[in-house]
Amino acid sequence: MTMIEAIRNAHDLAMDRDKRVVVFGEDVGYFGGVFRCTAGLQKKYGSNRCFDAPINEGGIVGAGIGMAAYGLKPVVEIQFADYMYPAYDQIVSEAARLRHRSAGQFTCSMVIRMPTGGGIFGGQTHSQSPEALFTHVSGLKVVVPSNPRDAKGLLLAAIEDPDPVIFLEPKRLYNGPFDGHHDRPVVPWKKHDLGDVSEDYYTVPLGKAKIRREGKALTVLAYGTMVYVAQAAAEEAGIDAEIIDLRTLIPLDLETIETSVKKTGRCVIIHEATRTSGFGAELSALVQETCFYHLEAPIVRVTGWDTPYPHAQEWTYFPGPERIKRAFAQVLEG
Amino acid sequence: MTMIEAIRNAHDLAMDRDKRVVVFGEDVGYFGGVFRCTAGLQKKYGSNRCFDAPINEGGIVGAGIGMAAYGLKPVVEIQFADYMYPAYDQIVSEAARLRHRSAGQFTCSMVIRMPTGGGIFGGQTHSQSPEALFTHVSGLKVVVPSNPRDAKGLLLAAIEDPDPVIFLEPKRLYNGPFDGHHDRPVVPWKKHDLGDVSEDYYTVPLGKAKIRREGKALTVLAYGTMVYVAQAAAEEAGIDAEIIDLRTLIPLDLETIETSVKKTGRCVIIHEATRTSGFGAELSALVQETCFYHLEAPIVRVTGWDTPYPHAQEWTYFPGPERIKRAFAQVLEG
Amino acid sequence: MTAPRPLSLHVPEPGCRPGDTPDFSDFEIPRAGAVRRPEVSEAPEDMRDMAFSVVRVLNKAGEAVGPWAGLLDADALRTGLRHMLTLRQFDERMLKAQRQGKTSFYMQHLGEEAVSCAFRMALEDGDMNFPTYRQAGLLIAGGYPMTEMMNQIYSNAADPLHGRQMPVMYSARDHGFFTISGNLGTQFIQAVGWAMASAISNDTKIAAAWIGDGSTSENDFHAAMVFASTYKAPVILNIVNNQWAISTFQGMARGGAVTFAARGHGFGIPAIRVDGNDYLAVHAVASWAAERARSGLGPTLIEHVTYRAGGHSTSDDPSAYRSKDEFSAWPLGEPIARLKAHLITIGEWSEERHTQAMAEINDEVRACQKKAEANGTLITGPHPSPRSMFDDVYAEMPPHLQRQRQEAGF
Amino acid sequence: MTAPRPLSLHVPEPGCRPGDTPDFSDFEIPRAGAVRRPEVSEAPEDMRDMAFSVVRVLNKAGEAVGPWAGLLDADALRTGLRHMLTLRQFDERMLKAQRQGKTSFYMQHLGEEAVSCAFRMALEDGDMNFPTYRQAGLLIAGGYPMTEMMNQIYSNAADPLHGRQMPVMYSARDHGFFTISGNLGTQFIQAVGWAMASAISNDTKIAAAWIGDGSTSENDFHAAMVFASTYKAPVILNIVNNQWAISTFQGMARGGAVTFAARGHGFGIPAIRVDGNDYLAVHAVASWAAERARSGLGPTLIEHVTYRAGGHSTSDDPSAYRSKDEFSAWPLGEPIARLKAHLITIGEWSEERHTQAMAEINDEVRACQKKAEANGTLITGPHPSPRSMFDDVYAEMPPHLQRQRQEAGF
Ligand SMILES: Cc1ncc(C[n+]2csc(CCOP(=O)(O)OP(=O)(O)O)c2C)c(N)n1
Ligand SMILES: Cc1ncc(C[n+]2csc(CCOP(=O)(O)OP(=O)(O)O)c2C)c(N)n1
Ligand SMILES: [Mg+2]
Ligand SMILES: [Mg+2]
């Protein structure tokens, strides 16, 4: 399955199993989503359970909160993560706070899906990775799958979860494991082990990272697209890097991170988002706090720059294999 | 002057000097603001230049952007920082991006003021410190004054600045330098050196930190209210702490930070905001990146917890002197 | 074309500021009974007139007249009077408690008691309100224990919200009362979502959304209107126009519109203006809207025209921005006096019974307060344990919060 | 009371999906010339009818009729025709360039050319548009060089926006064209702010805000309406109702309202619906609204009724969600054919002149394209230097960006 098919399949199984699951968003109903992640659902489950929404992201999330408070399980799509800002108040001030402020009387079991990341010539409003804007908000869980098998299992876990989950889908991975070599064609998921996805219902638990590549020389903390870019860099540079795919940013699997960095003594953190106050900053702080006496070199961050995501120069913005190799060298020298 | 008077005075001088300066926001006009920071301005400059706005934060900022694009210099107030979320899209997707995306054709010289921080029994929607949600956004400058003299000079510098500036006012400091001892009365600003504010026009440049207390044992990075809490902790514990008041978070005065940490080898970072992905994470990452070989103990963060700001338990949430003293001990032991 | 004249900015100002003489002569008020009662199934386009008048039932003589009268019997009216009196006494005691330092903050309903009290009686159990901080009448009229409300206000050991929320930010799911948000407007669209969920689930319950005149400016108001209109959600959209939003008068939010109710027209949502100080009118209009919602006819917008007689909150002194005499000049009077007069007019009440009722209510509110204070106040404690602050952030506490709780010493 | 029936959710559906036969018979269209032309100073309350009809000037016979006719002479009309033809040819060539890989993306105007082309001619230099991505006619009719537009589309070395923005996200301050945002709706309130600034500055300039039918659902639409209404801002608020928003039809945004124009009524903002495929009607209504704004009478809402004949963008295939025959059934026809027929009817144009004009325009567009391609295309380059990505984030580059630029190797 492609990641799109895996996500669609997860929706299908969840809707089939639990009548409370409702799916809506812009172009999500009849058409099945601009990335086709919900194709076929309206036909199968009716327009009472999968429907189009007016172009109002705050309204989509706000209505979803009301539905969740009623007892349904809305799974909503924000067409691009770049368009989540109009919904930010509803997400932060409401979805994330409901359980706490009502002492558990009202809860918000809702999944907010959104495609993230660049490298598709989308310019500054179709390329953003706003995960840090969610990780700073208590009450939210934040998930970033890196492959179809995880995407399906994590999405089903997110739908089961009793709290609001932000589900960020790296759109550059929808069709294959993109490694940053944009001048080469992407190998489709069907040729990749992690594209071999069972049709059955299964979950991948939130809060558990996955070591994608074992190694002793240094630890790479990455998620989404950057997992593959890191792999390519490690292989091309011939470096014995241990690559951790975080999968869930909140709650974070700090144990796996700590164990690895204590072993390697060196750490490179990679994300596509803008650097300053990106999630890499939190990771760096945590690694430093937990592994200080094991660190043999400064932790290095490889990230998008502190600029808007440009259209024509997107490969200069994108943290590609070359930049990561330089970071490896730097952290090994240190 | 109190901090309120200093802010009011800055508005007054700016409006007097530059006809392009316009001031508006909720209850800002006739009434002069719920914290009285704009009192008297409408009477003096007319309701064409200082006026009330409908209760719509996105509209206030959005209209401000249009005015700035026209060539005015709007200085707008968001009544509490907790209410900036409805304006977040306009701030992030528009104000911060205008210059870049139009290659300088349209710019946004605007100041967005908002009271931040807790300790006033304001509960979760009158106590937040959302600075990290701004520091992650390229194109914004972020300022947090800690005293009347700076507040005036920084506000005037912010109004002069050609780009959008987020101006966060620690409301707990409006009337005096609050040190976290909430059971004792606050000494008013008029008894404090930094409350002695000239009536003249002057600016405090953005991007320059200020060392509030020199010391050799450890470096404290703080801003706003936390500067005084750190001072109290240092004095009470008798620790030779160097306390840096950052004043501007973006652009950050990394030089001053680096020099200090390289000298002391130990660093404590304090903020009132929620910990995960707070601005402390970025500070920790930067200190680690620039001072790794000088650090003698793990950097410690003392922050608000990853929970909403509670009403009755606010002093457990607030990073008070006791918690900071424990952090000092921890970082000195390390 | 002649050279255009320079433009200038129009900034709306209320007719009356401190020192001015209040003048409501431009407020057109129809006689009680004069406004028609459309069939609930009438096409929205055919009842646009309802947004430009004011439904009123009680006339100056204290009689209930016209097509909206006749829904409530004397028992129901006496109950309504009792609810409003209770809310007023509750307010008085809590205002005093705040002044005594027993809590940090309070918001009263003075002059607006009819709105929430009468509305509640038009709902069924199981329906859900998404209130603002100024509809405690929904709780009182719905039988929610006052002691619980006070426990919340005092942030004491028995506070059902564990001291987490500011005073009056109640939550009472079992009483159809959604957790109040400190952020204005957010709940308006949530109510629509709740109503959509009821429809999706083929349920029969309806939702009621609440917003203040000033807060209609917030963008979530639009989201609610769009979604309610598009999905014909079974929701009643209530605007409480109490003339003021802290220091700004309703004209700042209404702008060039004739009424707030007219906002419904751009969405094909029937809109009715009602005399918010007339218990019978509020109840009748609410019942009409509830019937529409329950019949699958979709949303109704109600503008409750009333007056905020007190300060915005205990942090506010309205004499800084409006005339002290405004409330006495307010043409729709005072809701309790009007209902009382009506009951007396129809021979179902008397000054003696009123005095006696007041005394009973006084005893009741006092007793509740005593019980609540036995659980503590904000100043004296006991408070909920700070430990509980870390609960309910998530259903299950994740490792980082466990670590933080430990760090905090719990 | 009888037990209420279970509710169900209403989800609006267009009358016609792939395979269905298009049917616009419920779209009530008045005869050309039939709709009155109010005085600009008429009270908003007295012209609510204007939101429920359609101002049309060109009749089936190709004549300009009624009270909105007579504003443009033959020269102006020929210029208008040329603008629309130019925009169409520009679109065709850029669509092709996108298919050839010379750029990443394109959005065309097919069927909607009259809206932006005619509107521009009602503005003065110095006025400011806050456009969406579907008003390039404002640039073409305003004389902005097509080569510059193409440079932007190609993200080439001469791109005035240095390759930063996606294709068609133009910015042209000197041509009264605000930088286009990829985020829908945000610019609607900004236009109101710009207009307020003009009023604050006692200037005579006005602003024009633009939004699509689908995007009226966005919350910023409300902000714009509230601020425009409250401050009587000198702004024209344009809704381009081209029937579709990607795959959702206009009914998803309009909901239960009869028209989008009716949205103005809840704000006391005069609203006019206009035949968006009638060059003369668009120009006349725009001129009327501009006169209102310039005279200090405040905002006007215009709903341009048109049809998006092409795909939403080059990423979109509309045959997946609507009938291929819809445009041919569209009752308002095609704007270029209609203006051409009118010019011929009044004896000011001929097939020969038309053919010749087409050829001239073809040459012109080709020449511009050649010039632009000499500066590079997205596929071949040269592109603006990546170094420039770090510029203009701030007026002055702060230290951290200097460090990052260095890290990036520039
Ligand atoms: C998003 C947001 N902005 C601003 C505020 C501050 N605030 C609290 S109440 C209020 C006035 C509300 O007035 P109105 O809606 O008329 O309600 P009323 O108090 O009259 O019942 C304001 C501005 C807030 N709580 N939330
Ligand atoms: C905030 C935001 N949400 C969603 C989108 C994605 N999007 C781009 S165009 C579009 C449809 C807009 O339709 P309409 O407003 O009718 O304009 P039209 O394309 O028909 O001119 C959508 C949903 C966006 N760009 N911004
Ligand atoms: Mg009010
Ligand atoms: Mg459209």
Short mmCIF file of C-alpha atoms in Angstrom, two decimals, chain C residues 23-275:
data_model
loop_
_atom_site.label_atom_id
_atom_site.label_comp_id
_atom_site.label_asym_id
_atom_site.label_seq_id
_atom_site.Cartn_x
_atom_site.Cartn_y
_atom_site.Cartn_z
CA ASP C 23 -31.64 58.66 25.88
CA PHE C 24 -33.14 55.50 24.44
CA SER C 25 -35.65 57.29 22.25
CA ASP C 26 -34.16 55.81 19.07
CA PHE C 27 -34.84 52.30 20.36
CA GLU C 28 -38.13 51.37 18.69
CA ILE C 29 -40.14 49.09 20.93
CA PRO C 30 -43.41 47.62 19.74
CA ARG C 31 -46.30 47.23 22.12
CA ALA C 32 -46.51 43.90 23.93
CA GLY C 33 -48.49 41.40 21.88
CA ALA C 34 -48.00 43.33 18.66
CA VAL C 35 -45.52 41.01 16.97
CA ARG C 36 -46.86 38.03 15.07
CA ARG C 37 -45.99 34.42 15.81
CA PRO C 38 -45.05 32.66 12.57
CA GLU C 39 -45.53 28.96 12.08
CA VAL C 40 -42.26 27.20 12.89
CA SER C 41 -42.25 25.85 9.35
CA GLU C 42 -42.57 29.26 7.71
CA ALA C 43 -39.81 29.89 5.18
CA PRO C 44 -36.91 31.88 6.61
CA GLU C 45 -37.29 34.39 3.76
CA ASP C 46 -40.85 35.10 4.82
CA MET C 47 -40.07 35.95 8.40
CA ARG C 48 -37.28 38.46 8.04
CA ASP C 49 -39.50 41.00 9.77
CA MET C 50 -39.00 39.12 13.03
CA ALA C 51 -35.40 40.35 13.21
CA PHE C 52 -36.43 43.99 13.21
CA SER C 53 -39.03 43.99 15.93
CA VAL C 54 -39.16 42.77 19.52
CA VAL C 55 -41.38 39.96 20.71
CA ARG C 56 -43.00 41.06 23.96
CA VAL C 57 -45.70 39.42 26.03
CA LEU C 58 -45.99 41.45 29.23
CA ASN C 59 -47.55 44.84 28.79
CA LYS C 60 -47.31 47.86 31.06
CA ALA C 61 -50.44 46.82 32.91
CA GLY C 62 -48.80 43.52 33.81
CA GLU C 63 -50.93 41.45 31.46
CA ALA C 64 -49.70 38.71 29.15
CA VAL C 65 -50.99 39.51 25.68
CA GLY C 66 -50.72 38.53 22.07
CA PRO C 67 -49.88 35.42 20.08
CA TRP C 68 -46.82 34.51 22.16
CA ALA C 69 -48.75 34.45 25.45
CA GLY C 70 -50.40 31.52 27.15
CA LEU C 71 -47.66 28.93 27.32
CA LEU C 72 -47.01 28.96 31.04
CA ASP C 73 -49.46 28.39 33.88
CA ALA C 74 -49.30 30.17 37.21
CA ASP C 75 -47.22 27.44 38.83
CA ALA C 76 -44.65 27.65 36.09
CA LEU C 77 -44.56 31.42 36.40
CA ARG C 78 -44.08 31.27 40.14
CA THR C 79 -41.24 28.81 39.60
CA GLY C 80 -39.73 31.21 37.13
CA LEU C 81 -39.97 34.07 39.57
CA ARG C 82 -38.32 31.93 42.21
CA HIS C 83 -35.46 31.05 39.86
CA MET C 84 -34.80 34.69 39.05
CA LEU C 85 -34.97 35.73 42.69
CA THR C 86 -32.61 32.93 43.58
CA LEU C 87 -30.13 33.94 40.92
CA ARG C 88 -30.23 37.52 42.11
CA GLN C 89 -29.65 36.59 45.71
CA PHE C 90 -26.95 34.17 44.71
CA ASP C 91 -25.24 37.00 42.83
CA GLU C 92 -25.52 39.34 45.77
CA ARG C 93 -23.97 36.90 48.17
CA MET C 94 -21.16 35.95 45.85
CA LEU C 95 -20.38 39.57 45.08
CA LYS C 96 -20.08 40.12 48.76
CA ALA C 97 -17.97 37.02 49.20
CA GLN C 98 -15.61 38.32 46.55
CA ARG C 99 -15.33 41.66 48.33
CA GLN C 100 -14.54 39.74 51.50
CA GLY C 101 -11.68 38.04 49.72
CA LYS C 102 -13.29 34.61 49.79
CA THR C 103 -12.74 34.35 46.09
CA SER C 104 -10.77 36.15 43.39
CA PHE C 105 -13.47 37.18 40.98
CA TYR C 106 -17.17 37.15 40.27
CA MET C 107 -19.60 38.01 37.45
CA GLN C 108 -23.22 38.85 38.12
CA HIS C 109 -26.43 38.81 36.06
CA LEU C 110 -28.21 41.89 37.41
CA GLY C 111 -30.98 42.86 35.00
CA GLU C 112 -30.53 39.81 32.76
CA GLU C 113 -31.98 37.10 34.98
CA ALA C 114 -34.93 36.34 32.71
CA VAL C 115 -32.79 35.33 29.76
CA SER C 116 -31.15 32.21 31.11
CA CYS C 117 -33.85 31.32 33.63
CA ALA C 118 -36.70 31.37 31.14
CA PHE C 119 -34.69 29.79 28.36
CA ARG C 120 -33.81 26.77 30.46
CA MET C 121 -37.49 25.96 30.90
CA ALA C 122 -37.91 25.59 27.14
CA LEU C 123 -35.29 22.84 26.96
CA GLU C 124 -35.53 19.15 27.74
CA ASP C 125 -33.16 17.15 29.88
CA GLY C 126 -30.39 15.88 27.66
CA ASP C 127 -30.21 19.03 25.58
CA MET C 128 -26.89 20.83 25.84
CA ASN C 129 -26.13 24.48 26.46
CA PHE C 130 -22.81 26.03 25.44
CA PRO C 131 -23.00 29.01 27.76
CA THR C 132 -20.94 32.08 28.45
CA TYR C 133 -20.15 33.21 31.98
CA ARG C 134 -23.44 35.09 32.18
CA GLN C 135 -26.00 32.30 32.05
CA ALA C 136 -25.86 30.80 35.51
CA GLY C 137 -29.65 30.89 35.40
CA LEU C 138 -29.42 27.78 33.25
CA LEU C 139 -27.98 25.98 36.24
CA ILE C 140 -30.28 27.46 38.83
CA ALA C 141 -33.40 26.89 36.78
CA GLY C 142 -32.11 23.42 35.92
CA GLY C 143 -31.81 22.43 39.55
CA TYR C 144 -28.04 22.27 39.76
CA PRO C 145 -27.02 22.52 43.43
CA MET C 146 -25.99 26.04 44.42
CA THR C 147 -23.50 24.62 46.88
CA GLU C 148 -21.63 23.07 43.97
CA MET C 149 -21.57 26.40 42.20
CA MET C 150 -20.16 28.02 45.29
CA ASN C 151 -17.59 25.28 45.77
CA GLN C 152 -16.39 26.15 42.28
CA ILE C 153 -16.39 29.86 43.01
CA TYR C 154 -14.38 29.29 46.18
CA SER C 155 -11.91 26.87 44.53
CA ASN C 156 -12.33 24.86 47.71
CA ALA C 157 -11.64 21.24 48.51
CA ALA C 158 -15.03 20.21 47.14
CA ASP C 159 -14.77 22.22 43.92
CA PRO C 160 -15.92 19.83 41.20
CA LEU C 161 -13.33 21.42 38.90
CA HIS C 162 -10.52 20.97 41.45
CA GLY C 163 -9.66 24.65 41.61
CA ARG C 164 -8.48 24.66 38.03
CA GLN C 165 -10.91 27.19 36.62
CA MET C 166 -11.57 30.80 37.50
CA PRO C 167 -14.75 31.47 39.49
CA VAL C 168 -18.06 31.07 37.59
CA MET C 169 -16.45 28.97 34.84
CA TYR C 170 -18.78 26.11 35.76
CA SER C 171 -19.10 22.78 34.01
CA ALA C 172 -22.10 20.51 34.57
CA ARG C 173 -22.48 17.87 31.93
CA ASP C 174 -25.37 16.12 33.62
CA HIS C 175 -27.23 19.40 33.72
CA GLY C 176 -26.73 20.12 30.03
CA PHE C 177 -24.17 22.81 30.74
CA PHE C 178 -20.94 22.74 28.75
CA THR C 179 -17.67 23.73 30.40
CA ILE C 180 -17.36 27.52 30.11
CA SER C 181 -14.39 28.85 28.21
CA GLY C 182 -12.50 31.97 29.16
CA ASN C 183 -12.05 32.61 25.46
CA LEU C 184 -15.01 34.44 24.00
CA GLY C 185 -16.97 32.91 21.18
CA THR C 186 -15.22 29.55 20.86
CA GLN C 187 -18.22 27.64 22.17
CA PHE C 188 -20.63 29.00 19.53
CA ILE C 189 -19.35 26.70 16.79
CA GLN C 190 -18.90 23.84 19.24
CA ALA C 191 -22.61 23.98 19.99
CA VAL C 192 -23.28 23.62 16.28
CA GLY C 193 -20.95 20.62 16.15
CA TRP C 194 -22.74 19.07 19.12
CA ALA C 195 -26.07 19.57 17.38
CA MET C 196 -24.66 18.07 14.17
CA ALA C 197 -23.53 15.06 16.21
CA SER C 198 -27.04 14.65 17.56
CA ALA C 199 -28.37 14.73 14.00
CA ILE C 200 -25.67 12.34 12.76
CA SER C 201 -26.62 9.97 15.58
CA ASN C 202 -30.34 10.24 14.76
CA ASP C 203 -30.84 11.46 18.28
CA THR C 204 -33.59 13.89 19.33
CA LYS C 205 -31.50 16.22 21.46
CA ILE C 206 -30.75 19.80 20.55
CA ALA C 207 -28.04 22.26 21.47
CA ALA C 208 -28.16 25.89 22.55
CA ALA C 209 -25.27 28.23 21.79
CA TRP C 210 -24.71 31.44 23.76
CA ILE C 211 -22.76 34.56 22.98
CA GLY C 212 -22.68 38.19 24.10
CA ASP C 213 -23.33 41.18 21.86
CA GLY C 214 -19.69 42.18 21.92
CA SER C 215 -18.52 38.65 21.24
CA THR C 216 -20.58 38.31 18.06
CA SER C 217 -17.63 40.15 16.52
CA GLU C 218 -15.42 37.13 17.14
CA ASN C 219 -14.76 34.99 14.11
CA ASP C 220 -16.16 31.83 15.66
CA PHE C 221 -19.56 33.45 15.35
CA HIS C 222 -19.17 33.20 11.60
CA ALA C 223 -18.04 29.59 11.75
CA ALA C 224 -21.15 28.77 13.74
CA MET C 225 -23.45 30.56 11.33
CA VAL C 226 -21.88 28.90 8.28
CA PHE C 227 -21.99 25.40 9.72
CA ALA C 228 -25.47 25.79 11.22
CA SER C 229 -26.76 27.12 7.91
CA THR C 230 -25.08 24.52 5.72
CA TYR C 231 -25.97 21.44 7.76
CA LYS C 232 -29.29 22.77 9.15
CA ALA C 233 -28.06 21.84 12.60
CA PRO C 234 -30.63 21.49 15.40
CA VAL C 235 -29.28 24.37 17.43
CA ILE C 236 -30.58 27.57 18.97
CA LEU C 237 -28.11 30.39 18.51
CA ASN C 238 -28.55 32.91 21.31
CA ILE C 239 -27.12 36.39 21.26
CA VAL C 240 -27.48 38.13 24.60
CA ASN C 241 -27.46 41.78 23.71
CA ASN C 242 -27.01 43.42 27.09
CA GLN C 243 -25.88 46.67 25.44
CA TRP C 244 -22.31 46.54 26.73
CA ALA C 245 -19.07 44.60 26.30
CA ILE C 246 -16.88 45.84 29.13
CA SER C 247 -16.45 49.50 28.11
CA THR C 248 -17.68 49.32 24.53
CA PHE C 249 -21.35 49.67 23.67
CA GLN C 250 -23.18 47.25 21.41
CA GLY C 251 -22.82 49.56 18.41
CA MET C 252 -19.13 48.72 18.21
CA ALA C 253 -20.05 45.12 17.38
CA ARG C 254 -23.30 45.76 15.54
CA GLY C 255 -21.79 48.37 13.26
CA GLY C 256 -24.13 49.51 10.52
CA ALA C 257 -26.61 46.70 11.05
CA VAL C 258 -30.02 47.60 12.41
CA THR C 259 -30.05 44.67 14.83
CA PHE C 260 -27.89 41.71 15.76
CA ALA C 261 -30.72 39.41 14.79
CA ALA C 262 -30.32 40.57 11.19
CA ARG C 263 -27.04 38.63 11.09
CA GLY C 264 -29.15 35.54 10.55
CA HIS C 265 -30.48 36.74 7.23
CA GLY C 266 -27.27 36.36 5.32
CA PHE C 267 -27.37 32.69 6.22
CA GLY C 268 -31.04 31.96 5.70
CA ILE C 269 -31.36 31.41 9.43
CA PRO C 270 -34.62 32.66 10.93
CA ALA C 271 -33.89 35.32 13.49
CA ILE C 272 -36.09 36.66 16.25
CA ARG C 273 -35.56 39.54 18.59
CA VAL C 274 -37.09 39.17 21.98
CA ASP C 275 -37.59 41.35 25.02
#
